[in-house]
Coordinates of C-alpha atoms in Angstrom, one line a residue:
M1 CA 217.6 3.2 157.9
P2 CA 216.3 4.7 161.1
V3 CA 218.5 5.2 164.1
L4 CA 217.4 2.6 166.7
S5 CA 217.4 3.1 170.4
M6 CA 220.0 0.8 171.8
G7 CA 221.0 0.0 175.4
G8 CA 224.5 0.3 176.7
S9 CA 225.4 3.6 175.0
L10 CA 228.4 5.8 175.9
S11 CA 227.8 7.6 179.1
D12 CA 228.5 11.4 179.1
G13 CA 230.9 11.0 182.0
T14 CA 233.0 8.3 180.4
L15 CA 233.1 10.1 177.2
L16 CA 234.1 13.4 178.9
C17 CA 237.1 11.6 180.4
F18 CA 238.1 10.3 177.0
L19 CA 237.8 13.7 175.4
T20 CA 239.7 15.5 178.1
A21 CA 242.6 12.9 177.9
C22 CA 242.7 13.2 174.1
L23 CA 242.7 17.0 174.2
L24 CA 245.6 17.0 176.6
A25 CA 247.5 14.5 174.5
M26 CA 246.9 16.3 171.2
G27 CA 249.6 18.3 169.6
P28 CA 249.9 19.7 166.1
V29 CA 250.9 17.4 163.3
V30 CA 254.1 18.9 162.0
E31 CA 255.3 18.3 158.4
A32 CA 258.9 18.5 157.2
G33 CA 259.8 22.1 157.2
G34 CA 257.8 23.0 160.3
G35 CA 254.4 23.5 158.7
R36 CA 251.1 22.2 160.1
R37 CA 248.6 20.1 158.4
E38 CA 245.0 19.3 159.2
R39 CA 244.3 16.1 161.1
H40 CA 242.0 13.9 159.1
N41 CA 239.6 11.3 160.5
I42 CA 239.7 7.7 159.5
L43 CA 236.8 5.2 159.1
L44 CA 237.4 1.6 158.2
I45 CA 234.4 -0.6 157.4
L46 CA 235.6 -4.2 157.5
T47 CA 233.3 -7.1 156.3
D48 CA 233.8 -10.8 157.0
D49 CA 234.3 -13.4 154.2
Q50 CA 233.2 -11.0 151.5
D51 CA 234.6 -12.0 148.1
L52 CA 235.4 -9.9 145.1
V53 CA 235.9 -12.6 142.4
L54 CA 232.4 -14.2 142.7
G55 CA 230.4 -11.0 142.6
G56 CA 230.5 -10.2 146.3
M57 CA 230.3 -6.4 145.7
T58 CA 227.1 -6.7 143.6
P59 CA 224.7 -6.0 146.6
M60 CA 226.8 -3.0 147.6
K61 CA 225.3 -0.5 145.1
K62 CA 225.1 2.5 147.4
T63 CA 228.6 1.7 148.7
Q64 CA 230.0 1.7 145.3
V65 CA 228.5 5.1 144.6
L66 CA 229.3 6.7 147.9
I67 CA 232.9 5.4 148.3
G68 CA 234.1 3.9 145.0
Q69 CA 232.7 6.5 142.6
S70 CA 233.5 9.3 145.0
G71 CA 237.1 8.1 145.3
A72 CA 239.2 5.1 144.3
S73 CA 238.5 1.4 143.6
F74 CA 241.4 -1.0 143.8
A75 CA 241.1 -3.8 141.3
N76 CA 244.1 -5.7 142.7
A77 CA 243.6 -5.8 146.5
F78 CA 244.6 -8.9 148.3
A79 CA 244.7 -10.5 151.8
V80 CA 248.1 -11.9 152.6
T81 CA 246.4 -15.0 154.2
P82 CA 242.9 -16.3 153.6
L83 CA 241.6 -17.0 157.1
C84 CA 239.8 -14.7 159.6
C85 CA 242.1 -14.4 162.6
P86 CA 245.5 -14.5 160.8
S87 CA 244.2 -12.0 158.3
R88 CA 242.7 -9.6 160.8
S89 CA 245.9 -9.9 162.8
S90 CA 247.7 -8.7 159.6
I91 CA 245.4 -5.8 159.3
L92 CA 245.9 -4.7 162.9
T93 CA 249.7 -5.2 162.9
G94 CA 250.6 -4.4 159.3
C95 CA 252.6 -7.6 159.3
Y96 CA 252.8 -10.9 157.4
P97 CA 251.7 -13.9 159.4
H98 CA 255.3 -15.2 159.7
N99 CA 255.9 -12.0 161.8
H100 CA 252.8 -11.7 163.9
L101 CA 252.7 -15.5 164.4
V102 CA 248.9 -16.1 164.3
R103 CA 248.5 -19.4 162.6
N104 CA 244.7 -20.1 162.7
N105 CA 241.5 -19.3 164.4
S106 CA 242.3 -21.1 167.7
L107 CA 243.9 -20.0 170.9
D108 CA 246.6 -22.6 170.4
G109 CA 247.1 -21.0 167.0
N110 CA 247.8 -17.6 168.8
C111 CA 244.4 -16.1 167.9
S112 CA 243.8 -13.4 170.5
S113 CA 246.0 -15.4 172.9
Q114 CA 247.7 -14.0 176.0
A115 CA 250.9 -14.1 173.9
W116 CA 249.3 -12.0 171.1
Q117 CA 248.0 -9.5 173.7
K118 CA 251.5 -9.2 175.2
F119 CA 253.7 -9.1 172.2
Q120 CA 251.5 -7.9 169.2
E121 CA 248.7 -5.7 170.5
P122 CA 251.1 -3.0 171.7
F123 CA 252.1 -2.5 168.1
T124 CA 248.8 -2.4 166.4
F125 CA 247.8 0.7 164.4
P126 CA 245.3 2.1 167.0
V127 CA 248.0 2.3 169.6
Y128 CA 250.0 4.6 167.3
L129 CA 247.0 6.7 166.4
Q130 CA 245.8 7.0 170.0
K131 CA 249.3 8.3 171.0
Q132 CA 249.0 10.8 168.2
G133 CA 245.8 12.2 169.8
Y134 CA 243.1 10.3 167.9
Q135 CA 239.9 9.3 169.6
T136 CA 239.6 5.6 168.8
F137 CA 236.4 3.5 168.4
Y138 CA 236.0 -0.2 167.6
A139 CA 232.7 -2.0 167.2
G140 CA 232.2 -5.5 165.9
K141 CA 234.1 -8.7 165.3
Y142 CA 237.8 -8.4 166.4
L143 CA 239.6 -11.8 166.5
N144 CA 237.8 -15.1 166.6
Q145 CA 238.9 -16.1 170.1
Y146 CA 238.4 -12.6 171.6
G147 CA 236.6 -12.9 175.0
D148 CA 237.7 -16.4 175.7
P149 CA 238.1 -16.8 179.5
K150 CA 241.6 -18.2 179.0
A151 CA 242.7 -15.0 177.4
G152 CA 241.2 -12.3 179.7
G153 CA 237.5 -12.8 178.9
V154 CA 235.3 -9.7 178.1
Q155 CA 237.3 -7.7 180.7
H156 CA 240.2 -7.5 178.2
I157 CA 240.1 -4.3 176.2
P158 CA 242.8 -4.4 173.4
M159 CA 245.3 -1.6 173.6
G160 CA 244.7 1.5 171.6
W161 CA 240.9 1.8 171.8
N162 CA 239.2 4.5 173.8
Y163 CA 235.7 3.1 173.2
W164 CA 235.5 -0.7 172.8
L165 CA 232.5 -2.7 171.7
G166 CA 234.0 -6.1 170.8
L167 CA 232.0 -9.1 169.7
V168 CA 232.9 -12.2 171.8
G169 CA 233.9 -15.0 169.5
N170 CA 233.0 -15.4 165.8
S171 CA 230.4 -13.7 163.7
K172 CA 226.8 -13.8 164.7
Y173 CA 223.8 -11.7 163.9
H174 CA 221.6 -12.5 167.0
N175 CA 222.2 -14.1 170.4
Y176 CA 225.7 -12.9 171.1
P177 CA 227.6 -11.2 173.9
L178 CA 229.6 -8.0 173.5
S179 CA 232.3 -6.5 175.6
A180 CA 231.3 -2.9 176.1
N181 CA 234.4 -1.3 177.5
G182 CA 235.2 -4.5 179.4
H183 CA 231.6 -5.2 180.6
E184 CA 229.5 -8.0 179.2
E185 CA 226.5 -6.9 177.2
K186 CA 224.1 -9.7 176.1
H187 CA 221.9 -9.6 173.1
G188 CA 219.0 -11.8 172.0
E189 CA 216.8 -12.3 168.9
R190 CA 214.9 -9.1 168.6
Y191 CA 215.7 -7.4 165.3
E192 CA 215.1 -3.8 166.5
E193 CA 217.5 -4.2 169.4
D194 CA 219.9 -7.0 168.6
Y195 CA 220.6 -7.3 164.9
L196 CA 224.4 -6.8 165.0
T197 CA 225.0 -5.0 161.8
D198 CA 222.3 -2.4 162.7
L199 CA 223.5 -2.2 166.3
L200 CA 227.1 -1.4 165.1
T201 CA 225.6 1.3 162.9
N202 CA 223.7 3.0 165.6
R203 CA 226.5 2.9 168.2
S204 CA 228.7 4.5 165.6
L205 CA 226.2 7.3 165.2
E206 CA 226.2 7.9 169.0
F207 CA 230.0 8.1 168.9
L208 CA 230.1 10.6 166.1
Q209 CA 227.5 12.8 167.7
K210 CA 229.7 13.2 170.8
T211 CA 233.2 13.4 169.2
S212 CA 232.7 15.5 166.2
H213 CA 235.4 18.1 167.1
L214 CA 238.2 15.6 167.5
P215 CA 240.2 13.6 165.0
F216 CA 238.9 10.0 165.2
L217 CA 239.7 6.5 164.1
M218 CA 236.6 4.4 163.8
V219 CA 236.5 0.7 162.8
L220 CA 233.1 -1.0 162.1
A221 CA 233.6 -4.8 161.7
T222 CA 230.4 -6.4 160.5
P223 CA 229.4 -10.1 160.8
A224 CA 228.3 -10.0 157.1
S225 CA 228.8 -12.0 155.0
H226 CA 230.0 -14.7 157.3
S227 CA 227.8 -17.7 158.4
P228 CA 225.1 -18.2 159.7
W229 CA 224.0 -15.7 157.1
T230 CA 221.0 -14.2 158.9
A231 CA 219.5 -11.5 156.9
A232 CA 217.5 -8.6 158.3
P233 CA 213.7 -9.4 158.0
H234 CA 213.1 -7.0 155.2
Y235 CA 215.9 -8.5 153.1
K236 CA 215.1 -12.2 153.5
S237 CA 213.3 -12.4 150.1
A238 CA 216.0 -10.4 148.2
Y239 CA 217.8 -12.1 145.3
S240 CA 215.3 -15.0 145.3
T241 CA 216.3 -16.2 141.9
I242 CA 220.1 -15.7 142.1
K243 CA 222.4 -18.7 141.9
A244 CA 226.1 -19.2 142.5
P245 CA 228.1 -18.4 139.4
R246 CA 228.6 -21.4 137.1
T247 CA 231.6 -19.9 135.4
G248 CA 235.4 -20.4 135.8
S249 CA 236.3 -23.2 138.2
F250 CA 232.8 -23.9 139.5
N251 CA 232.2 -27.7 139.8
V252 CA 235.5 -28.4 138.0
H253 CA 237.9 -31.1 139.3
G254 CA 241.3 -29.8 140.4
K255 CA 243.1 -32.7 138.8
D256 CA 246.6 -31.2 138.9
K257 CA 246.4 -29.5 142.3
H258 CA 247.4 -30.3 145.8
W259 CA 245.7 -33.5 147.2
L260 CA 243.3 -31.6 149.4
V261 CA 241.7 -30.0 146.3
R262 CA 241.9 -33.2 144.3
Q263 CA 239.9 -35.1 146.9
A264 CA 236.8 -32.9 146.2
K265 CA 234.0 -34.9 144.4
T266 CA 233.2 -33.8 140.8
P267 CA 230.6 -33.4 139.6
M268 CA 228.9 -32.2 142.7
S269 CA 225.4 -33.6 143.5
N270 CA 222.3 -31.6 142.8
T271 CA 221.7 -31.4 146.5
S272 CA 225.1 -29.9 147.1
I273 CA 224.6 -27.4 144.3
E274 CA 221.2 -26.4 145.7
F275 CA 222.9 -25.8 149.1
L276 CA 225.6 -23.7 147.5
D277 CA 223.0 -21.6 145.7
N278 CA 221.2 -20.9 149.1
V279 CA 224.5 -19.9 150.7
Y280 CA 225.4 -17.6 147.9
R281 CA 221.9 -15.9 148.1
E282 CA 222.0 -15.6 151.8
R283 CA 225.4 -14.0 151.8
W284 CA 224.2 -11.3 149.5
Q285 CA 221.1 -10.7 151.7
T286 CA 223.3 -10.0 154.8
L287 CA 225.4 -7.5 152.8
L288 CA 222.4 -5.3 152.1
S289 CA 222.4 -4.2 155.7
V290 CA 226.1 -3.3 155.4
D291 CA 225.1 -1.2 152.3
D292 CA 222.6 0.6 154.6
M293 CA 225.3 1.0 157.2
V294 CA 227.6 2.8 154.7
T295 CA 224.8 5.1 153.7
T296 CA 223.7 5.9 157.2
V297 CA 227.2 6.5 158.6
L298 CA 228.4 8.6 155.7
G299 CA 225.1 10.6 155.9
Q300 CA 225.9 11.3 159.6
L301 CA 229.4 12.4 158.7
E302 CA 228.0 14.7 156.1
S303 CA 225.4 16.2 158.4
L304 CA 228.1 16.9 161.0
G305 CA 230.4 18.5 158.4
L306 CA 233.0 15.8 158.8
L307 CA 232.8 13.8 155.5
S308 CA 235.1 16.1 153.6
S309 CA 237.8 15.6 156.3
T310 CA 237.4 11.9 156.7
Y311 CA 239.2 9.0 154.8
V312 CA 236.7 6.2 154.4
F313 CA 238.0 2.7 153.7
Y314 CA 235.8 -0.3 152.7
T315 CA 237.3 -3.8 152.5
S316 CA 237.0 -7.5 153.7
D317 CA 239.3 -9.8 155.6
H318 CA 239.6 -12.2 152.7
G319 CA 237.6 -13.8 149.9
Y320 CA 235.5 -16.9 149.7
H321 CA 234.6 -19.8 147.5
V322 CA 231.2 -21.4 146.7
G323 CA 231.8 -24.6 144.7
Q324 CA 235.1 -23.6 143.0
F325 CA 237.1 -26.8 142.2
S326 CA 234.1 -28.6 143.8
L327 CA 235.1 -27.4 147.2
P328 CA 231.8 -26.6 149.0
I329 CA 232.1 -23.3 151.0
D330 CA 235.0 -21.8 152.9
K331 CA 238.2 -19.9 152.4
R332 CA 241.8 -21.1 153.3
Q333 CA 242.9 -21.8 149.7
L334 CA 245.6 -20.1 147.6
Y335 CA 243.4 -19.2 144.7
E336 CA 242.2 -15.8 143.6
F337 CA 238.7 -16.3 144.9
D338 CA 240.0 -16.7 148.4
I339 CA 242.7 -14.0 148.5
R340 CA 241.3 -11.1 146.4
V341 CA 239.2 -8.6 148.4
P342 CA 237.2 -5.5 147.6
L343 CA 238.9 -2.2 148.5
L344 CA 237.3 1.2 148.0
V345 CA 238.6 4.5 149.5
R346 CA 237.4 8.1 149.5
G347 CA 238.8 11.1 151.3
P348 CA 240.6 14.4 151.1
G349 CA 242.7 14.8 148.0
I350 CA 241.4 11.7 146.3
K351 CA 240.0 12.3 142.9
P352 CA 236.6 10.6 142.1
N353 CA 236.0 7.7 139.8
Q354 CA 239.5 6.2 139.9
T355 CA 240.3 2.6 139.3
R356 CA 243.8 1.7 140.5
L357 CA 245.6 -1.3 139.3
E358 CA 248.5 -1.4 141.8
P359 CA 248.6 -4.5 144.1
I360 CA 247.4 -3.4 147.6
L361 CA 247.7 -5.7 150.6
N362 CA 245.7 -5.8 153.8
I363 CA 249.1 -5.2 155.6
D364 CA 249.1 -1.8 153.9
L365 CA 246.0 -0.5 155.7
G366 CA 247.8 0.1 159.0
P367 CA 250.8 2.0 157.4
T368 CA 248.3 4.1 155.4
F369 CA 246.4 5.0 158.6
L370 CA 249.7 6.0 160.2
D371 CA 250.6 8.1 157.2
I372 CA 247.3 9.9 157.3
A373 CA 248.0 10.7 161.0
G374 CA 251.6 12.0 160.2
I375 CA 253.4 9.0 161.6
D376 CA 256.5 7.6 159.9
V377 CA 255.9 3.9 159.2
S378 CA 259.6 3.3 158.9
Q379 CA 259.8 3.8 162.7
T380 CA 257.5 0.9 163.3
H381 CA 257.8 -2.9 162.8
M382 CA 255.1 -3.0 160.0
D383 CA 255.8 -5.0 156.8
G384 CA 253.3 -3.1 154.7
Q385 CA 253.6 0.3 153.1
S386 CA 251.3 3.3 152.9
F387 CA 249.3 3.7 149.7
L388 CA 248.2 7.2 150.6
P389 CA 250.7 8.6 148.0
L390 CA 248.9 6.6 145.4
L391 CA 245.5 7.9 146.5
V392 CA 246.6 11.5 146.4
N393 CA 248.8 11.1 143.3
K394 CA 252.1 11.9 144.9
T395 CA 254.0 8.9 143.7
R396 CA 254.8 7.2 140.4
N397 CA 253.3 3.8 139.7
S398 CA 256.7 2.5 138.8
S399 CA 257.8 2.9 142.4
W400 CA 255.2 0.6 143.8
R401 CA 255.6 -3.2 144.5
S402 CA 255.1 -5.7 141.7
D403 CA 254.9 -8.9 143.8
F404 CA 254.1 -10.0 147.3
L405 CA 253.7 -13.0 149.6
V406 CA 250.7 -15.1 150.5
E407 CA 251.1 -17.6 153.3
Y408 CA 248.9 -20.0 155.2
T409 CA 249.3 -22.6 157.9
G410 CA 247.0 -25.6 157.5
E411 CA 244.8 -26.8 160.4
G412 CA 243.8 -30.4 161.1
S413 CA 242.5 -32.7 163.7
G414 CA 244.7 -35.2 165.6
G415 CA 242.1 -37.9 165.2
R416 CA 239.9 -39.1 162.3
D417 CA 237.0 -36.9 161.3
P418 CA 233.8 -38.9 161.8
K419 CA 232.4 -37.4 158.5
C420 CA 235.5 -38.5 156.7
P421 CA 237.3 -41.5 158.4
S422 CA 238.7 -42.7 155.1
L423 CA 241.0 -39.7 154.9
G424 CA 242.6 -40.5 158.2
P425 CA 243.8 -38.0 160.8
G426 CA 245.1 -34.5 160.0
V427 CA 242.1 -33.0 158.2
S428 CA 239.4 -30.5 159.2
Q429 CA 236.4 -28.5 158.0
C430 CA 234.9 -31.7 156.5
F431 CA 231.4 -31.9 155.0
P432 CA 229.0 -34.9 155.3
D433 CA 229.9 -36.1 151.7
C434 CA 233.6 -36.5 152.9
V435 CA 235.0 -33.4 151.3
C436 CA 237.4 -31.6 153.6
E437 CA 238.5 -27.9 153.3
D438 CA 241.7 -28.0 155.3
A439 CA 244.5 -30.2 156.6
F440 CA 247.8 -29.9 158.5
N441 CA 249.7 -30.2 155.2
N442 CA 247.6 -27.6 153.5
T443 CA 250.4 -25.3 154.5
Y444 CA 251.8 -23.2 151.7
A445 CA 253.5 -20.0 150.7
C446 CA 253.2 -18.2 147.4
V447 CA 254.7 -15.4 145.5
R448 CA 252.0 -13.5 143.5
T449 CA 253.5 -11.3 140.9
L450 CA 251.6 -8.9 138.7
S451 CA 254.4 -7.5 136.6
P452 CA 256.4 -8.0 134.4
I453 CA 254.6 -11.3 134.3
N454 CA 251.2 -12.1 135.8
L455 CA 252.0 -15.3 137.8
Q456 CA 251.4 -17.2 140.9
Y457 CA 254.0 -19.6 142.3
C458 CA 253.2 -21.7 145.4
E459 CA 255.1 -24.3 147.5
F460 CA 253.4 -26.7 150.0
A461 CA 255.1 -27.8 153.2
D462 CA 254.3 -31.5 152.7
T463 CA 256.1 -34.7 152.0
Q464 CA 255.9 -34.1 148.2
A465 CA 257.1 -30.5 148.3
F466 CA 254.2 -30.0 146.0
V467 CA 254.3 -26.9 143.7
E468 CA 251.5 -25.1 141.9
V469 CA 252.2 -22.4 139.2
Y470 CA 249.7 -20.4 137.2
N471 CA 249.9 -18.1 134.3
M472 CA 247.3 -15.6 135.4
T473 CA 247.1 -13.9 132.0
S474 CA 246.2 -16.9 130.0
D475 CA 244.5 -18.8 132.8
P476 CA 242.8 -16.4 135.2
H477 CA 240.7 -19.2 136.8
Q478 CA 243.8 -21.2 137.6
L479 CA 242.6 -24.3 135.9
L480 CA 246.0 -25.5 134.7
N481 CA 249.0 -26.1 137.0
I482 CA 252.1 -25.5 134.8
A483 CA 254.7 -26.4 137.4
K484 CA 255.9 -29.4 135.3
T485 CA 256.0 -27.6 132.0
V486 CA 257.3 -24.1 132.8
D487 CA 261.0 -23.2 132.3
P488 CA 263.0 -24.6 135.2
S489 CA 264.9 -21.3 135.5
L490 CA 261.7 -19.5 136.2
L491 CA 260.9 -22.0 139.0
E492 CA 264.3 -21.4 140.5
Q493 CA 263.9 -17.6 140.3
M494 CA 260.5 -17.8 142.0
N495 CA 261.8 -20.1 144.7
Q496 CA 264.5 -17.7 145.6
R497 CA 262.1 -14.8 145.7
L498 CA 259.8 -16.9 148.0
I499 CA 262.7 -17.7 150.3
K500 CA 263.5 -13.9 150.7
F501 CA 259.8 -13.1 151.3
Q502 CA 259.5 -15.7 154.0
A503 CA 262.5 -14.3 155.9
C504 CA 261.5 -10.6 155.4
S505 CA 260.6 -8.2 158.2
G506 CA 259.7 -4.5 158.2
A507 CA 261.6 -2.6 155.5
S508 CA 262.9 -5.8 153.8
C509 CA 259.3 -6.8 153.0
R510 CA 258.8 -3.5 151.2
S511 CA 262.0 -3.7 149.1

């Protein structure tokens, strides 16, 4: 992909100030025993709504070669909550939602609110790395309400970032404003100048060309594969015959599930299925530009002699569903298709062609970045743990976690949804055929355990105290809720584990 000429690039004067400050702040990373170790760069490529379960990595052929085959692929990577702003807040803070207190994608739900900026942003991973002498660069989607005038507008630059290019609001591909170091930068509809995925790529190249002698942290947060699914012109005809997978729980009624899932209409209409096929195809088309981004950025790192000293992480904020249990399109649910994410990592000391089976959470990313920079995560508030020892084979599998928490706070409307008046108040994300994807009482917490048993146990905060339990070995598509047939002693054991998880903080979340 060619490097495009973009407006609003880093000025040499601004960059010189950043570099001088960083050089003054830098000191050697000292290991136990007084030795020094090399400072490694960190690159995180974060996609939006990219699933793993439904084949979301299929378009990423070059990415799988350049990162996965050159390093490690994690088959059991999870988001601790399946919604954009709470999940991204977990990535930034290394904390479960009950500790960072972001409930949903609204300001009232603490998404990029003034309270978040005051009490959480000072403890995000870039703040620690910047203090350690890293030059930090963020480009793309941050949190869904970023840039809202009620929360500082585009003038607010989140703590920890030397160079800031934040998307205002939710994912778009054209016709969006950015905050370029606190100044609004408007973009229109011209592909060559405005297509966001390519713009992020090119701004990252500019940054790398001017900061190649410093340890850096770079985050590229793409709009793909989030709606409105606008593909680059040369990819609009790709995957013309592909359809949403008809396997597993597709177009299957969730007869023994929480009421929100049971209300979906099965079988879906031919019109609905055609819509889902189009969405599925367009999501893949947007990801092809991300595949190009990976190729281009890693090529630049190689040409600058930096690739061998850079840890590269590729993941998504959460999964997605397209017709599973006859729910149209969204995330927010407790099932594997919404909580599993891709995770590929390459870098110094990582052997190629590894497939790791340990459960890795998005709250582990921040601690891992800190570990790479020589920072002790036990001295922070983070709930996650560094998986760097797994990557470089310095720990035994038996010492890793076997279970974890997934939690979500449902979101609804105070009034009746005009598309779905029969369901009454309290629902949201409703489609014209009166299928709603969320509700106030779609609030749940789950224990997901992978060993010694492969199980998911979930409790809903509703008037029924509804419970869902799945044997993930015999029922990987979660078709049969066994809550009423499983041994009651197991339910009690899982309930007690859930109570402990919901009260955990920091080290107690890792024990």
